[in-house]
CSV table of C-alpha atoms and ligand atoms in Angstrom, one decimal:
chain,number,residue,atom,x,y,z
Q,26,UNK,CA,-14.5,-9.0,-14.0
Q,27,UNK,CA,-11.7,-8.5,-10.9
Q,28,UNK,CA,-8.3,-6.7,-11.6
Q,29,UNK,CA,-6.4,-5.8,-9.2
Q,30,UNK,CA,-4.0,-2.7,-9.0
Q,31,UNK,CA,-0.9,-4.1,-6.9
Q,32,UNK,CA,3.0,-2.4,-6.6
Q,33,UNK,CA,5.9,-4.2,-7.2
Q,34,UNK,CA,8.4,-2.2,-5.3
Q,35,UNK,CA,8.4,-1.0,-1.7
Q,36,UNK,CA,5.2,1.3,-1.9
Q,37,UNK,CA,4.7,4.5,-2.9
Q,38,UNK,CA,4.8,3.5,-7.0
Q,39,UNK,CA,1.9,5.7,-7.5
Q,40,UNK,CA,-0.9,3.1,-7.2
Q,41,UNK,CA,-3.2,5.4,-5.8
Q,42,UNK,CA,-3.2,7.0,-9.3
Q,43,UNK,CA,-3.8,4.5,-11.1
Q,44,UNK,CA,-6.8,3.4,-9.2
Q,45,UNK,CA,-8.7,6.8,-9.3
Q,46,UNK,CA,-8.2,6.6,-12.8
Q,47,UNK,CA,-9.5,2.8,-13.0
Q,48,UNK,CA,-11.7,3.4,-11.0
Q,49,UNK,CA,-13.8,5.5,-12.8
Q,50,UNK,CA,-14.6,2.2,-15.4
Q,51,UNK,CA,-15.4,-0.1,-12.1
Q,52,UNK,CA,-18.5,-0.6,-9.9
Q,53,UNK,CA,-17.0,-1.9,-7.0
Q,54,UNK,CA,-13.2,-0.8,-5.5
Q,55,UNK,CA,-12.1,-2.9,-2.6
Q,56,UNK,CA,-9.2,-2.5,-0.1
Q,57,UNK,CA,-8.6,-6.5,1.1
Q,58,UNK,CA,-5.1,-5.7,3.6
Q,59,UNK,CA,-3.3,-3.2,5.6
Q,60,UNK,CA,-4.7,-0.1,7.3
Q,61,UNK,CA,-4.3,3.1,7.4
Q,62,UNK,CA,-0.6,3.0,8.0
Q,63,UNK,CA,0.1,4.1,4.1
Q,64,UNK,CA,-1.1,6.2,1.8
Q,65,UNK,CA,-2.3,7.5,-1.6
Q,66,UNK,CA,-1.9,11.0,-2.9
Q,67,UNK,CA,-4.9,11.6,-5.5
Q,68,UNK,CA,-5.4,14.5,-7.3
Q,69,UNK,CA,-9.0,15.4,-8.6
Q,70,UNK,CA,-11.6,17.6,-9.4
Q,71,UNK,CA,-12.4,18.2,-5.4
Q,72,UNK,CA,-8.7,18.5,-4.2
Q,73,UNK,CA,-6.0,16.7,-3.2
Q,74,UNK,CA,-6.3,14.0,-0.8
Q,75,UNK,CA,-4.2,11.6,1.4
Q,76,UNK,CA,-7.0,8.9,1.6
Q,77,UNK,CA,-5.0,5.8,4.0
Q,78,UNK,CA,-7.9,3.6,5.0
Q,79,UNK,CA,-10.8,4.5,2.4
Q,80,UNK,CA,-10.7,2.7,-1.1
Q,81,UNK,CA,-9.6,5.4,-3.8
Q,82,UNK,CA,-13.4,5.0,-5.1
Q,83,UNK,CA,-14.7,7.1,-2.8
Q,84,UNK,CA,-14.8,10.0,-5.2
Q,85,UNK,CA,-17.2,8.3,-8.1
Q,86,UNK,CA,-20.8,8.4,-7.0
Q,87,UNK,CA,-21.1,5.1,-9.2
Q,88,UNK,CA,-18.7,2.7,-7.3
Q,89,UNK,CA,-19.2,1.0,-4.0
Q,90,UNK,CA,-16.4,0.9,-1.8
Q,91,UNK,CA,-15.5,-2.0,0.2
Q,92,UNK,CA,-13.0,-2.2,3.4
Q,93,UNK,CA,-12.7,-6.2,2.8
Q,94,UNK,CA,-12.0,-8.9,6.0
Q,95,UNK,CA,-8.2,-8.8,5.2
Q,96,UNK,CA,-8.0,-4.7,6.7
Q,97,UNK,CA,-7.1,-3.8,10.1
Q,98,UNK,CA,-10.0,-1.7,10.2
Q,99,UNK,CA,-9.1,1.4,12.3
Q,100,UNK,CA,-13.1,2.6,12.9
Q,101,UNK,CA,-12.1,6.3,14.5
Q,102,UNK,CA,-10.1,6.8,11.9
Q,103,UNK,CA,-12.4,5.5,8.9
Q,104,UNK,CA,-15.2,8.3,10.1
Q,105,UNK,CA,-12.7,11.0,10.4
Q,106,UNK,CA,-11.5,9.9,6.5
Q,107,UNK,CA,-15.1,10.2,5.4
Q,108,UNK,CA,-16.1,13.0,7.4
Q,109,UNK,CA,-13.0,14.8,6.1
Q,110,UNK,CA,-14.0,14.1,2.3
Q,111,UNK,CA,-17.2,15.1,2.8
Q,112,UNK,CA,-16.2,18.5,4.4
Q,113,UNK,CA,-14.3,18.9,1.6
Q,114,UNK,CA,-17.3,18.3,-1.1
Q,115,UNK,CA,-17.7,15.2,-1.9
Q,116,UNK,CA,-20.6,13.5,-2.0
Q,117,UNK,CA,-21.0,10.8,0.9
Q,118,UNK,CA,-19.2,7.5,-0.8
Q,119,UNK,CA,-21.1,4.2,-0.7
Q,120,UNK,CA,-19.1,2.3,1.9
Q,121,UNK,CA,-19.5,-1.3,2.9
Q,122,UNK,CA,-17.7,-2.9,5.6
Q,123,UNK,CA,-17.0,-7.0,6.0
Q,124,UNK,CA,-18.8,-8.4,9.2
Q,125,UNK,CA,-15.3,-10.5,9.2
Q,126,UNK,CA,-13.1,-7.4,9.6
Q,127,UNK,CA,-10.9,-7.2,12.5
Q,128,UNK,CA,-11.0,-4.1,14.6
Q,129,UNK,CA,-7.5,-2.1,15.1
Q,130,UNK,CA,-8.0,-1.7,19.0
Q,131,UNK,CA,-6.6,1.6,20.9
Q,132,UNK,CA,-4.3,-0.5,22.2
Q,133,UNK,CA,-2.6,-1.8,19.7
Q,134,UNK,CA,-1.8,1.7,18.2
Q,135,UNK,CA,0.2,1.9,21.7
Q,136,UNK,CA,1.6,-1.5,22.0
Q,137,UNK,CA,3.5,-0.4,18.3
Q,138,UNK,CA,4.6,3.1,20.3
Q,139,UNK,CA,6.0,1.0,23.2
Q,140,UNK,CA,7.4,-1.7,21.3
Q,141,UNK,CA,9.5,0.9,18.9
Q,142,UNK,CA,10.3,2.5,22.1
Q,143,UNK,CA,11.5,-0.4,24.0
Q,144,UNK,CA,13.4,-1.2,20.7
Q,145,UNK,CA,15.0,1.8,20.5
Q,146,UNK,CA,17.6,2.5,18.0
Q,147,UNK,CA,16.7,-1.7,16.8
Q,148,UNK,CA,13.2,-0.3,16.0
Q,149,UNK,CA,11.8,-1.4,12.6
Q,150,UNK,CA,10.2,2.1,11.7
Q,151,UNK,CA,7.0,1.6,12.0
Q,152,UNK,CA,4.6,3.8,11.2
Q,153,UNK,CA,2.9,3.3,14.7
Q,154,UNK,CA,-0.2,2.5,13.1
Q,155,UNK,CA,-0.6,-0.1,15.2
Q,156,UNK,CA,-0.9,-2.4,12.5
Q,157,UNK,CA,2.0,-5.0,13.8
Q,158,UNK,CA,0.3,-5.7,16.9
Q,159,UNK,CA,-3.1,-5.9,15.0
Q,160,UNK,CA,-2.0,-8.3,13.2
Q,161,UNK,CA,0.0,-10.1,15.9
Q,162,UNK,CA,-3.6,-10.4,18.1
Q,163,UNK,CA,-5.4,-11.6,14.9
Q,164,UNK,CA,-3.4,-15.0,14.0
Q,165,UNK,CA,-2.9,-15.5,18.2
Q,166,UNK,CA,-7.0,-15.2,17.9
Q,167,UNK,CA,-7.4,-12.7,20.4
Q,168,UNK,CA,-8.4,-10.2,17.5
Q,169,UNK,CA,-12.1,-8.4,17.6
Q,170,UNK,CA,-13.8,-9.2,14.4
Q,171,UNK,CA,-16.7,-6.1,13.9
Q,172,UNK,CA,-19.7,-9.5,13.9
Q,173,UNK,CA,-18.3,-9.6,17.8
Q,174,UNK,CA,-19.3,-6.1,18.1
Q,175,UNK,CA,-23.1,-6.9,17.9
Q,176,UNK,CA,-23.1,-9.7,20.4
Q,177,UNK,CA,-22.7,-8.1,24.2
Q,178,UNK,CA,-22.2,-11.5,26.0
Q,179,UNK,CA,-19.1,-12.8,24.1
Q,180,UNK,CA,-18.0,-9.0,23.6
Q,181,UNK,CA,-18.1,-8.2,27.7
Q,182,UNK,CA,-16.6,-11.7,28.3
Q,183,UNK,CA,-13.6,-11.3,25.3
Q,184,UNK,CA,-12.7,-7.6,26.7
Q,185,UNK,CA,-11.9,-9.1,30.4
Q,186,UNK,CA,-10.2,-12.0,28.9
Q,187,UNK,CA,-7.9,-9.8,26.7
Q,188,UNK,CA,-7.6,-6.6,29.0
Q,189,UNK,CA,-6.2,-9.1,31.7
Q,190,UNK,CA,-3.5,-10.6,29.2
Q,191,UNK,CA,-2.6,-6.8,27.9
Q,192,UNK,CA,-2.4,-5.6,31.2
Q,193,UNK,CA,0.5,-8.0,32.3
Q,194,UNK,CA,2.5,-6.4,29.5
Q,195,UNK,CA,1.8,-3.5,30.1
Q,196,UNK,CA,2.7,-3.1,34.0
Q,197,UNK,CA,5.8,-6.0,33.7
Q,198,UNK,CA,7.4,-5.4,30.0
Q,199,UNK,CA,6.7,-1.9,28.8
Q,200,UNK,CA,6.1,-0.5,32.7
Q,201,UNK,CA,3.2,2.0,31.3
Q,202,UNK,CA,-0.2,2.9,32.1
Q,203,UNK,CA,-3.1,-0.1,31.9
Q,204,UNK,CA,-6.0,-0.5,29.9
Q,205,UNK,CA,-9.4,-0.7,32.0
Q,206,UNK,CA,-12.1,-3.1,30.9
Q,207,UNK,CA,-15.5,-0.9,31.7
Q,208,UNK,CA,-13.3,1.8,29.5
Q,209,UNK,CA,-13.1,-0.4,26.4
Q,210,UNK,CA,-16.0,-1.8,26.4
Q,211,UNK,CA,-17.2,1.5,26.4
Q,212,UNK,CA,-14.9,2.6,23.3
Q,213,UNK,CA,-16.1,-0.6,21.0
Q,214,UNK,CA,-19.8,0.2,22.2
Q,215,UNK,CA,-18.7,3.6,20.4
Q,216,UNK,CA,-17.3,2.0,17.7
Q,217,UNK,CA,-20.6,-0.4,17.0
Q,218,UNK,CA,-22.2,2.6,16.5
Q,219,UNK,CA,-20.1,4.0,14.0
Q,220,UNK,CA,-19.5,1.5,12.0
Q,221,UNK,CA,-22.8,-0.4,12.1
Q,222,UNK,CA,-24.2,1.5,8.6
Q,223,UNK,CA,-21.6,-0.2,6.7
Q,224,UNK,CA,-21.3,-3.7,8.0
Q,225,UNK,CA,-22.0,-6.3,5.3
Q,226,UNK,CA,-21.6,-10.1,4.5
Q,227,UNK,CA,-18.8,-8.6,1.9
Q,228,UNK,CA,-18.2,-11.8,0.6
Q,229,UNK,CA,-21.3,-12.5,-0.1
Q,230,UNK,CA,-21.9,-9.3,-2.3
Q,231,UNK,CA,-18.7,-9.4,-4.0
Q,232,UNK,CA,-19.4,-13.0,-5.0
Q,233,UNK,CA,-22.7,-12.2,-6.2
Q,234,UNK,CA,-21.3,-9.1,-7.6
Q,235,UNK,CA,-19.2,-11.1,-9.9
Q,236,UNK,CA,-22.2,-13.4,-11.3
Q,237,UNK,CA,-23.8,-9.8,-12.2
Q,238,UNK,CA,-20.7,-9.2,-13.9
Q,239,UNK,CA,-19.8,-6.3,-12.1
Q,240,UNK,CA,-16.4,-4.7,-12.6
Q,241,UNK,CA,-14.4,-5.1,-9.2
Q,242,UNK,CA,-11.2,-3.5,-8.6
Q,243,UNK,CA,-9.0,-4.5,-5.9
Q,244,UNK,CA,-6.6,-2.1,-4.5
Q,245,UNK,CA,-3.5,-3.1,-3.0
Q,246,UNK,CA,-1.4,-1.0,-0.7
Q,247,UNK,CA,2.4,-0.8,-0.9
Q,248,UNK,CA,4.4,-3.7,-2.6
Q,249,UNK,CA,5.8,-6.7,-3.0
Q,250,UNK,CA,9.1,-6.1,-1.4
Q,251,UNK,CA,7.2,-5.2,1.7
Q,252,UNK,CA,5.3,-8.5,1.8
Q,253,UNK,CA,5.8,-10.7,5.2
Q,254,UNK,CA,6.7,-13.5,3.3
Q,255,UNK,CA,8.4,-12.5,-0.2
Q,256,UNK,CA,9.4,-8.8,0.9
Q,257,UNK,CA,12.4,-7.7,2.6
Q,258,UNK,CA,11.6,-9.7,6.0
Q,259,UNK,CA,12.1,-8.2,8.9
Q,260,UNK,CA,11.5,-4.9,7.0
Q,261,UNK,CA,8.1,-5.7,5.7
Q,262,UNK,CA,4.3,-5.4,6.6
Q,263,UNK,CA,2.3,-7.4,7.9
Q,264,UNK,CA,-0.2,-8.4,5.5
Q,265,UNK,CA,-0.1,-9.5,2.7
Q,266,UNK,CA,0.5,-6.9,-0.1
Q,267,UNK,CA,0.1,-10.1,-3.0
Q,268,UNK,CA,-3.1,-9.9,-5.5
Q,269,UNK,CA,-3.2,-13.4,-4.6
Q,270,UNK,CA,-3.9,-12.5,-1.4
Q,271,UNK,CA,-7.0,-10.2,-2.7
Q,272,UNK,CA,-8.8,-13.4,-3.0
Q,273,UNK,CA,-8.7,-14.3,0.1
Q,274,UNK,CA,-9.0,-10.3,1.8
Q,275,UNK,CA,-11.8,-9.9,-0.1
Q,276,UNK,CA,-13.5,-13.1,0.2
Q,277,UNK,CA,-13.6,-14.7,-3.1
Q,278,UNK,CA,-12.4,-17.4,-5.4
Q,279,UNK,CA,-8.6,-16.9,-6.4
Q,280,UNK,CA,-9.5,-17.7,-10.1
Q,281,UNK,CA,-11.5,-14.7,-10.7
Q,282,UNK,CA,-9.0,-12.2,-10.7
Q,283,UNK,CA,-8.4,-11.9,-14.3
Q,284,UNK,CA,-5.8,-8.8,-15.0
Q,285,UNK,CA,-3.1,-8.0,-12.3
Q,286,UNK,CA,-1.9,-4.3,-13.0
Q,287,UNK,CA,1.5,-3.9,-11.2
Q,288,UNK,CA,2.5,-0.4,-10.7
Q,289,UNK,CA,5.9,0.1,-10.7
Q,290,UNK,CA,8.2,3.4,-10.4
Q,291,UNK,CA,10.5,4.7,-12.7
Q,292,UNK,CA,13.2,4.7,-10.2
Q,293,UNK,CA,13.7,3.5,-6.4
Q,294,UNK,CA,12.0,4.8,-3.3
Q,295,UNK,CA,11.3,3.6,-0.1
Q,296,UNK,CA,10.3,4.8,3.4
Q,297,UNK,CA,11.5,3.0,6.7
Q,298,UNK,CA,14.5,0.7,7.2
Q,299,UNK,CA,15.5,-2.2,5.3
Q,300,UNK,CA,17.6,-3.1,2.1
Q,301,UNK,CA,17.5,-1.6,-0.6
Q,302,UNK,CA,20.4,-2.5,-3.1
Q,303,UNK,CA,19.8,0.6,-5.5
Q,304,UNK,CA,19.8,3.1,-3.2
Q,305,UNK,CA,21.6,6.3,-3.7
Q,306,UNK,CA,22.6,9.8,-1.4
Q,307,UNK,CA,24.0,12.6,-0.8
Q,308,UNK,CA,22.8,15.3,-3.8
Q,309,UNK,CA,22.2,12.8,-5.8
Q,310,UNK,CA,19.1,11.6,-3.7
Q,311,UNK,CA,18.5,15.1,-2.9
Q,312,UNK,CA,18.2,16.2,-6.4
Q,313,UNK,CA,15.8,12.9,-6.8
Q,314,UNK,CA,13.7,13.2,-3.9
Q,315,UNK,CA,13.1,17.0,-4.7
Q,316,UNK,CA,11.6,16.3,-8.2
Q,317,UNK,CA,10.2,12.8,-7.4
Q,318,UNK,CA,6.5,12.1,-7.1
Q,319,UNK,CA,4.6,15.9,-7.0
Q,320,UNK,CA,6.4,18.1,-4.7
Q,321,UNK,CA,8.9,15.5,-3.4
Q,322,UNK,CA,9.2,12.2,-2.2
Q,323,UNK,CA,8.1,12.4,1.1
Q,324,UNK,CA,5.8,9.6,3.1
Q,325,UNK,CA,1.8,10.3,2.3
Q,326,UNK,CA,1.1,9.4,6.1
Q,327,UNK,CA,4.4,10.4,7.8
Q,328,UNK,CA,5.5,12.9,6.0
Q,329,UNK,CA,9.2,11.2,6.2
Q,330,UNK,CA,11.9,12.2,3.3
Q,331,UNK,CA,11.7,8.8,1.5
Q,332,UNK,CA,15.0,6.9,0.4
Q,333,UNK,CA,15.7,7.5,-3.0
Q,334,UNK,CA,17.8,5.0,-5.4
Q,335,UNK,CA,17.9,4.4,-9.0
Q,336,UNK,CA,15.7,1.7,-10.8
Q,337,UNK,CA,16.2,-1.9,-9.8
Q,338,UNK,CA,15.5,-3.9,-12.5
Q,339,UNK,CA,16.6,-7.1,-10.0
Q,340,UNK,CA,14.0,-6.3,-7.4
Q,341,UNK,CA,11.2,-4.7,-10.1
Q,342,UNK,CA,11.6,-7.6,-11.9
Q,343,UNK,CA,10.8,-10.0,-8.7
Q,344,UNK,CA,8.3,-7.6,-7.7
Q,345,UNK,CA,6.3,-8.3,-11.0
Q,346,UNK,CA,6.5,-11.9,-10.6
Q,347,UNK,CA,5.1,-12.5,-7.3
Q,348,UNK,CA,2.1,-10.2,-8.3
Q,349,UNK,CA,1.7,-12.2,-11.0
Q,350,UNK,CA,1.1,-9.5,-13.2
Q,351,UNK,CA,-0.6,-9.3,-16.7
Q,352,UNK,CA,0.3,-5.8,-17.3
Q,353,UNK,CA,2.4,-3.2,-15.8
Q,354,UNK,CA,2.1,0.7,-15.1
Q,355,UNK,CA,5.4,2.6,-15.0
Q,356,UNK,CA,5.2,5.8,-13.2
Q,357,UNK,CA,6.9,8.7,-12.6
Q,358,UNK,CA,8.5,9.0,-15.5
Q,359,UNK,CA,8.5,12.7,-16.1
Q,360,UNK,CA,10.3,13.0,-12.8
Q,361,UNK,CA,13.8,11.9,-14.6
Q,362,UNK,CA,13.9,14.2,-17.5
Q,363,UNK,CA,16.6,16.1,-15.8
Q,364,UNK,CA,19.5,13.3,-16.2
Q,365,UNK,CA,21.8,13.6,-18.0
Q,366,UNK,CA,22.7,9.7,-17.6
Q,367,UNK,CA,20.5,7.3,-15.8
Q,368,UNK,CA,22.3,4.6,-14.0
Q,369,UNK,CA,19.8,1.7,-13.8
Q,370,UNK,CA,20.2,-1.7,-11.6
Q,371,UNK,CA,21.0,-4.8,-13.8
Q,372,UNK,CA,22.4,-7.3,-11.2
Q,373,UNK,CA,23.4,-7.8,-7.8
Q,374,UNK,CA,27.0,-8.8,-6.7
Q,375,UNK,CA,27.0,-11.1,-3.7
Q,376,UNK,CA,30.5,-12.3,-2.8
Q,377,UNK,CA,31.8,-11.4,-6.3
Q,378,UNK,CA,28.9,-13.1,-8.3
Q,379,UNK,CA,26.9,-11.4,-10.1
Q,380,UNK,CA,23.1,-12.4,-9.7
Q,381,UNK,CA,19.8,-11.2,-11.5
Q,382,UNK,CA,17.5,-13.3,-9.1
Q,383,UNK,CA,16.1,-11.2,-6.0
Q,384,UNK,CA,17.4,-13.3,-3.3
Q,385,UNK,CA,16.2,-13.5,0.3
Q,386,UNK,CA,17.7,-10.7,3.1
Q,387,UNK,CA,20.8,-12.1,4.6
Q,388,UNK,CA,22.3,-12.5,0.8
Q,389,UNK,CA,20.8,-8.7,0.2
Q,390,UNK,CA,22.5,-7.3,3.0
Q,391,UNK,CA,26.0,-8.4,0.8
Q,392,UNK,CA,24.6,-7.0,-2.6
Q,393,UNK,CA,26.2,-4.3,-4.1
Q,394,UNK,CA,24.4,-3.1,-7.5
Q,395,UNK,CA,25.7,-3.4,-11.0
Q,396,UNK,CA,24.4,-0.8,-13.0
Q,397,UNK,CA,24.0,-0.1,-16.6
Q,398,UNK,CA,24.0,4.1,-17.4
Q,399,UNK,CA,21.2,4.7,-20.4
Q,400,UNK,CA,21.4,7.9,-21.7
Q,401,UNK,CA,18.8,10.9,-20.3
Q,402,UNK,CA,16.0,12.2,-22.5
Q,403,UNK,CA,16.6,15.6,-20.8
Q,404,UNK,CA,13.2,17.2,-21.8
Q,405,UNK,CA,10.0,17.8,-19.8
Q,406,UNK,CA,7.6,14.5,-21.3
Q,407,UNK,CA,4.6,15.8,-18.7
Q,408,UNK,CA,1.7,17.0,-21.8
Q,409,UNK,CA,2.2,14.0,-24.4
Q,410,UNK,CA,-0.6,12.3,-24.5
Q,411,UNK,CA,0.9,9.5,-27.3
Q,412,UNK,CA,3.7,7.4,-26.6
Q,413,UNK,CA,5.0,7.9,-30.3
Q,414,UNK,CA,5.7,11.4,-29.3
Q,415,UNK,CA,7.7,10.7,-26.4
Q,416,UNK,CA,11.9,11.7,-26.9
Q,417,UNK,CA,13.6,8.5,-28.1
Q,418,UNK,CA,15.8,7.9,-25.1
Q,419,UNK,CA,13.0,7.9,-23.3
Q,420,UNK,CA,11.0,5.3,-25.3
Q,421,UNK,CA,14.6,3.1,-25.2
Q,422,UNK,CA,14.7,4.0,-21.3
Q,423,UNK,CA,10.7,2.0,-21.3
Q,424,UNK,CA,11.5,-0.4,-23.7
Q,425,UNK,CA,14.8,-1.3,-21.6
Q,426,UNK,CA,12.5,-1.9,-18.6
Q,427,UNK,CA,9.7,-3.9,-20.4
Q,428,UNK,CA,12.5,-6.0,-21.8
Q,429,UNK,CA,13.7,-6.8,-18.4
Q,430,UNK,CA,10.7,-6.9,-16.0
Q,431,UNK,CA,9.1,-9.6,-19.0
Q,432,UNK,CA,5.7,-8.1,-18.9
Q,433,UNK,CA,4.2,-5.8,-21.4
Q,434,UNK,CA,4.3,-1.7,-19.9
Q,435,UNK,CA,0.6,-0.7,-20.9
Q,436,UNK,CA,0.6,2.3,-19.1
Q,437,UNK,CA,2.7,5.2,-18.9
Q,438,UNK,CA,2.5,7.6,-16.3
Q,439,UNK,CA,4.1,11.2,-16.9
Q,440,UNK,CA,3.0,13.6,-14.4
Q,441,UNK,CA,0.5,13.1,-10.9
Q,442,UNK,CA,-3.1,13.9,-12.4
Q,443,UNK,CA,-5.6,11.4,-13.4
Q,444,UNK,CA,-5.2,12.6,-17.6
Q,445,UNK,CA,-1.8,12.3,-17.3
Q,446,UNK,CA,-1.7,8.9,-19.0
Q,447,UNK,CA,-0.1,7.1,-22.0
Q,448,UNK,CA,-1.8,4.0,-22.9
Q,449,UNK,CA,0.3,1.8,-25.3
M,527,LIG,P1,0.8,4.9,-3.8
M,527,LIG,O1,0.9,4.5,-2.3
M,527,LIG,O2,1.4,3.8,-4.6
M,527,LIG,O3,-0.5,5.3,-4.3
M,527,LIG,O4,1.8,6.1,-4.0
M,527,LIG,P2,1.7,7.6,-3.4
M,527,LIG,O5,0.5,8.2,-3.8
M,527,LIG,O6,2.1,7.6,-2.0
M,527,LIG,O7,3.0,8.2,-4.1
M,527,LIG,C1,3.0,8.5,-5.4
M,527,LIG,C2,3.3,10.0,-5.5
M,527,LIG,O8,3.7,10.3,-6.8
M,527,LIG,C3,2.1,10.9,-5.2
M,527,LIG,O9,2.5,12.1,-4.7
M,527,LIG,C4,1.5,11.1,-6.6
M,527,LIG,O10,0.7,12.2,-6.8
M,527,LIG,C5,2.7,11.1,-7.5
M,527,LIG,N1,2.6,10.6,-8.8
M,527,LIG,C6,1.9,9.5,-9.2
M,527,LIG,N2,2.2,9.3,-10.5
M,527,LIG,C7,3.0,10.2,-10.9
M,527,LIG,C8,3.6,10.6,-12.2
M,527,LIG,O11,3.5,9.9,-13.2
M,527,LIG,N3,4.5,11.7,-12.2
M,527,LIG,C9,4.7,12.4,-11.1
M,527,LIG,N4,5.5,13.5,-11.2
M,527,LIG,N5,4.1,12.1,-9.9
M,527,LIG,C10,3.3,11.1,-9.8
């Protein structure tokens, strides 16, 4: 059986969560896009951890965890995430990596520095990942895949080719030091070694995986409003952050992914520039971002204050529509027990219309919400472990959302530990 565990918002909706918590039931977790440019907070028996590249099974001595060929697969970085957990006390996770992963490349960490530099105050945020320019060099098919690592000829013979094509942007656009050849070979030679435990035919396994009838989880990072093609373009990723594009990250058929759990937040946040209709400042945001998530809303991997805004049922509602979800996870619900009043985003009004259909950027750039205020709950719900017990207002505030995201809530999550779960 494949789920995956996707977020219909702009990242951050607690996903992480809600996979270490799944992921307890599954045998296989698998990241299929992105790299380590986001993050999940988890909270367990060992500590708490900012795991960016690693699947969030890396804690369960019973599930295999798979970087699948839709990662920009950052290999420095993926020994210094186990190494770190394993400092920390927990046992060595089971990690597979796909043979068709592409290789995030030192360079490409400082082609997204330059780049935001040369931008300047036009720059996109970035998280200088390097993750743009990774993904840039993949689809121009000048990419690494980690197979390439283990053949010398074609690797000695691609590193020339590249290095030459780099190093004219380097010296004529971006006027900054160049990459040499001998040196990089050198670095992936480094990297072979590293990563050659892990390197599997992932495809292969999952696929077989799934005729065993193994539980697979598929973990998504961010959300749907950050997806290149149905996100807030330019603003976005870019990868995919779709479970439909798990199928093809992970390397198997589309029609096996049976339950889509979309997480989404019990109000807005998002980190980086880009539009966001619901958004909210001043004290009001202050007040939000102080109590939001656990400790505050501020980026797992950049430690930015996140932008805070009110729910969007507009954009949520999207959001749970291009996951195509079967079920949805509301988070963070515990965090709004201090209103009094909760404005919530109905509609968008674009040139004195009022819409409830997410449209595309230049007609978001001209929204201005419409809210609807529900009344507060004003008690601490963190504890209750049964959704009959919740306060009233706050049942109406889930009901209200369920009603207009269309998809049953099945979860309810009231605080940032694993047991901190309502099932309905
Ligand atoms: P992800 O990228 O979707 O996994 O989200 P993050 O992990 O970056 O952000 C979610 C933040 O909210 C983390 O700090 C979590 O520990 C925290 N969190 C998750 N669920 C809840 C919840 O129900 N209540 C509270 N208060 N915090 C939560």
């Amino acid at each position: 059986m494949v789920r995956a565990i996707v977020g219909a918002n702009w990242g951050d909706e607690g996903k992480g969560k809600i996979t270490d918590m799944l992921g307890e039931k599954s045998d296989i977790i698998v990241r299929f896009q992105g790299g380590s440019n986001a993050g999940h907070t988890i909270i367990n028996e060992y500590g708490k951890f900012a795991l960016h590249l690693l699947p969030s099974g890396v804690f369960y001595q019973h599930t295999t965890c798979v970087i699948g060929n839709g990662v920009a697969l950052n290999i420095p970085y993926l020994q210094k995430e186990i190494d770190d957990i394993v400092s920390k006390g927990v046992p060595r996770p089971k990690i597979l990596v796909s043979d068709r992963a592409q290789i995030l490349m030192p360079y490409h960490i400082d082609f997204d520095a330059y780049e935001e530099e040369r931008l300047g105050g036009k720059a996109f945020g970035s998280t200088k990942s390097g993750i743009a320019p990774f993904y840039s060099d993949k689809y121009a098919k000048i990419g690494f895949q980690v197979s390439e690592l283990f053949d010398e000829e074609t690797l000695k013979e691609k590193v020339a080719r590249v290095t030459e094509q780099k190093n004219i942007m380097l010296e004529h656009m971006y006027h900054k030091p160049l990459i040499n050849p001998n040196e990089l070979l050198e670095t992936l030679h480094e990297y072979r070694e590293i990563v050659k435990p892990y390197v599997c035919d992932v495809s292969l396994y999952l696929n077989n995986a799934i005729k065993e009838g193994k539980t697979i989880l598929l973990e998504g990072q961010l959300g749907t409003l950050k997806d290149p093609d149905f996100g807030i373009y330019p603003m976005v990723t870019s990868s995919s952050t779709l479970a439909s594009y798990g199928a093809i990250g992970a390397g198997i058929p589309c029609y096996e992914i049976k339950d889509i759990i979309t997480v989404v937040k019990a109000y807005s946040s998002a980190v980086g520039a880009g539009e966001f209709v619901s958004e909210i400042f001043g004290e009001e945001a202050d007040e939000l971002r102080k109590r939001g998530g656990d400790g505050g809303e501020f980026g797992a991997t950049t430690g930015r204050p996140r932008r805070m805004g009110w729910f969007d049922c507009v954009a949520s509602r999207y959001g749970v529509r291009m996951q195509g979800a079967t079920e949805v996870a509301l988070t963070v619900l515990d965090v709004l027990g201090y209103l009094d009043e909760i404005p919530v985003c109905v509609g968008y009004e674009i040139d004195g219309e009022v819409t409830k259909d997410f449209p595309v950027t230049a007609q978001l750039k001209k929204a201005k919400p419409v809210y609807k205020v529900l009344p507060g709950w004003k008690e601490e719900i963190r504890g209750i472990k049964e959704y009959d017990k919740l306060p009233e207002n706050c049942r109406k505030y889930i009901e209200f959302i369920e009603k207009e995201l269309g998809v049953p809530v099945t979860m309810v999550s009231n605080g940032p530990k694993r047991e901190e779960i309502i099932f309905r």
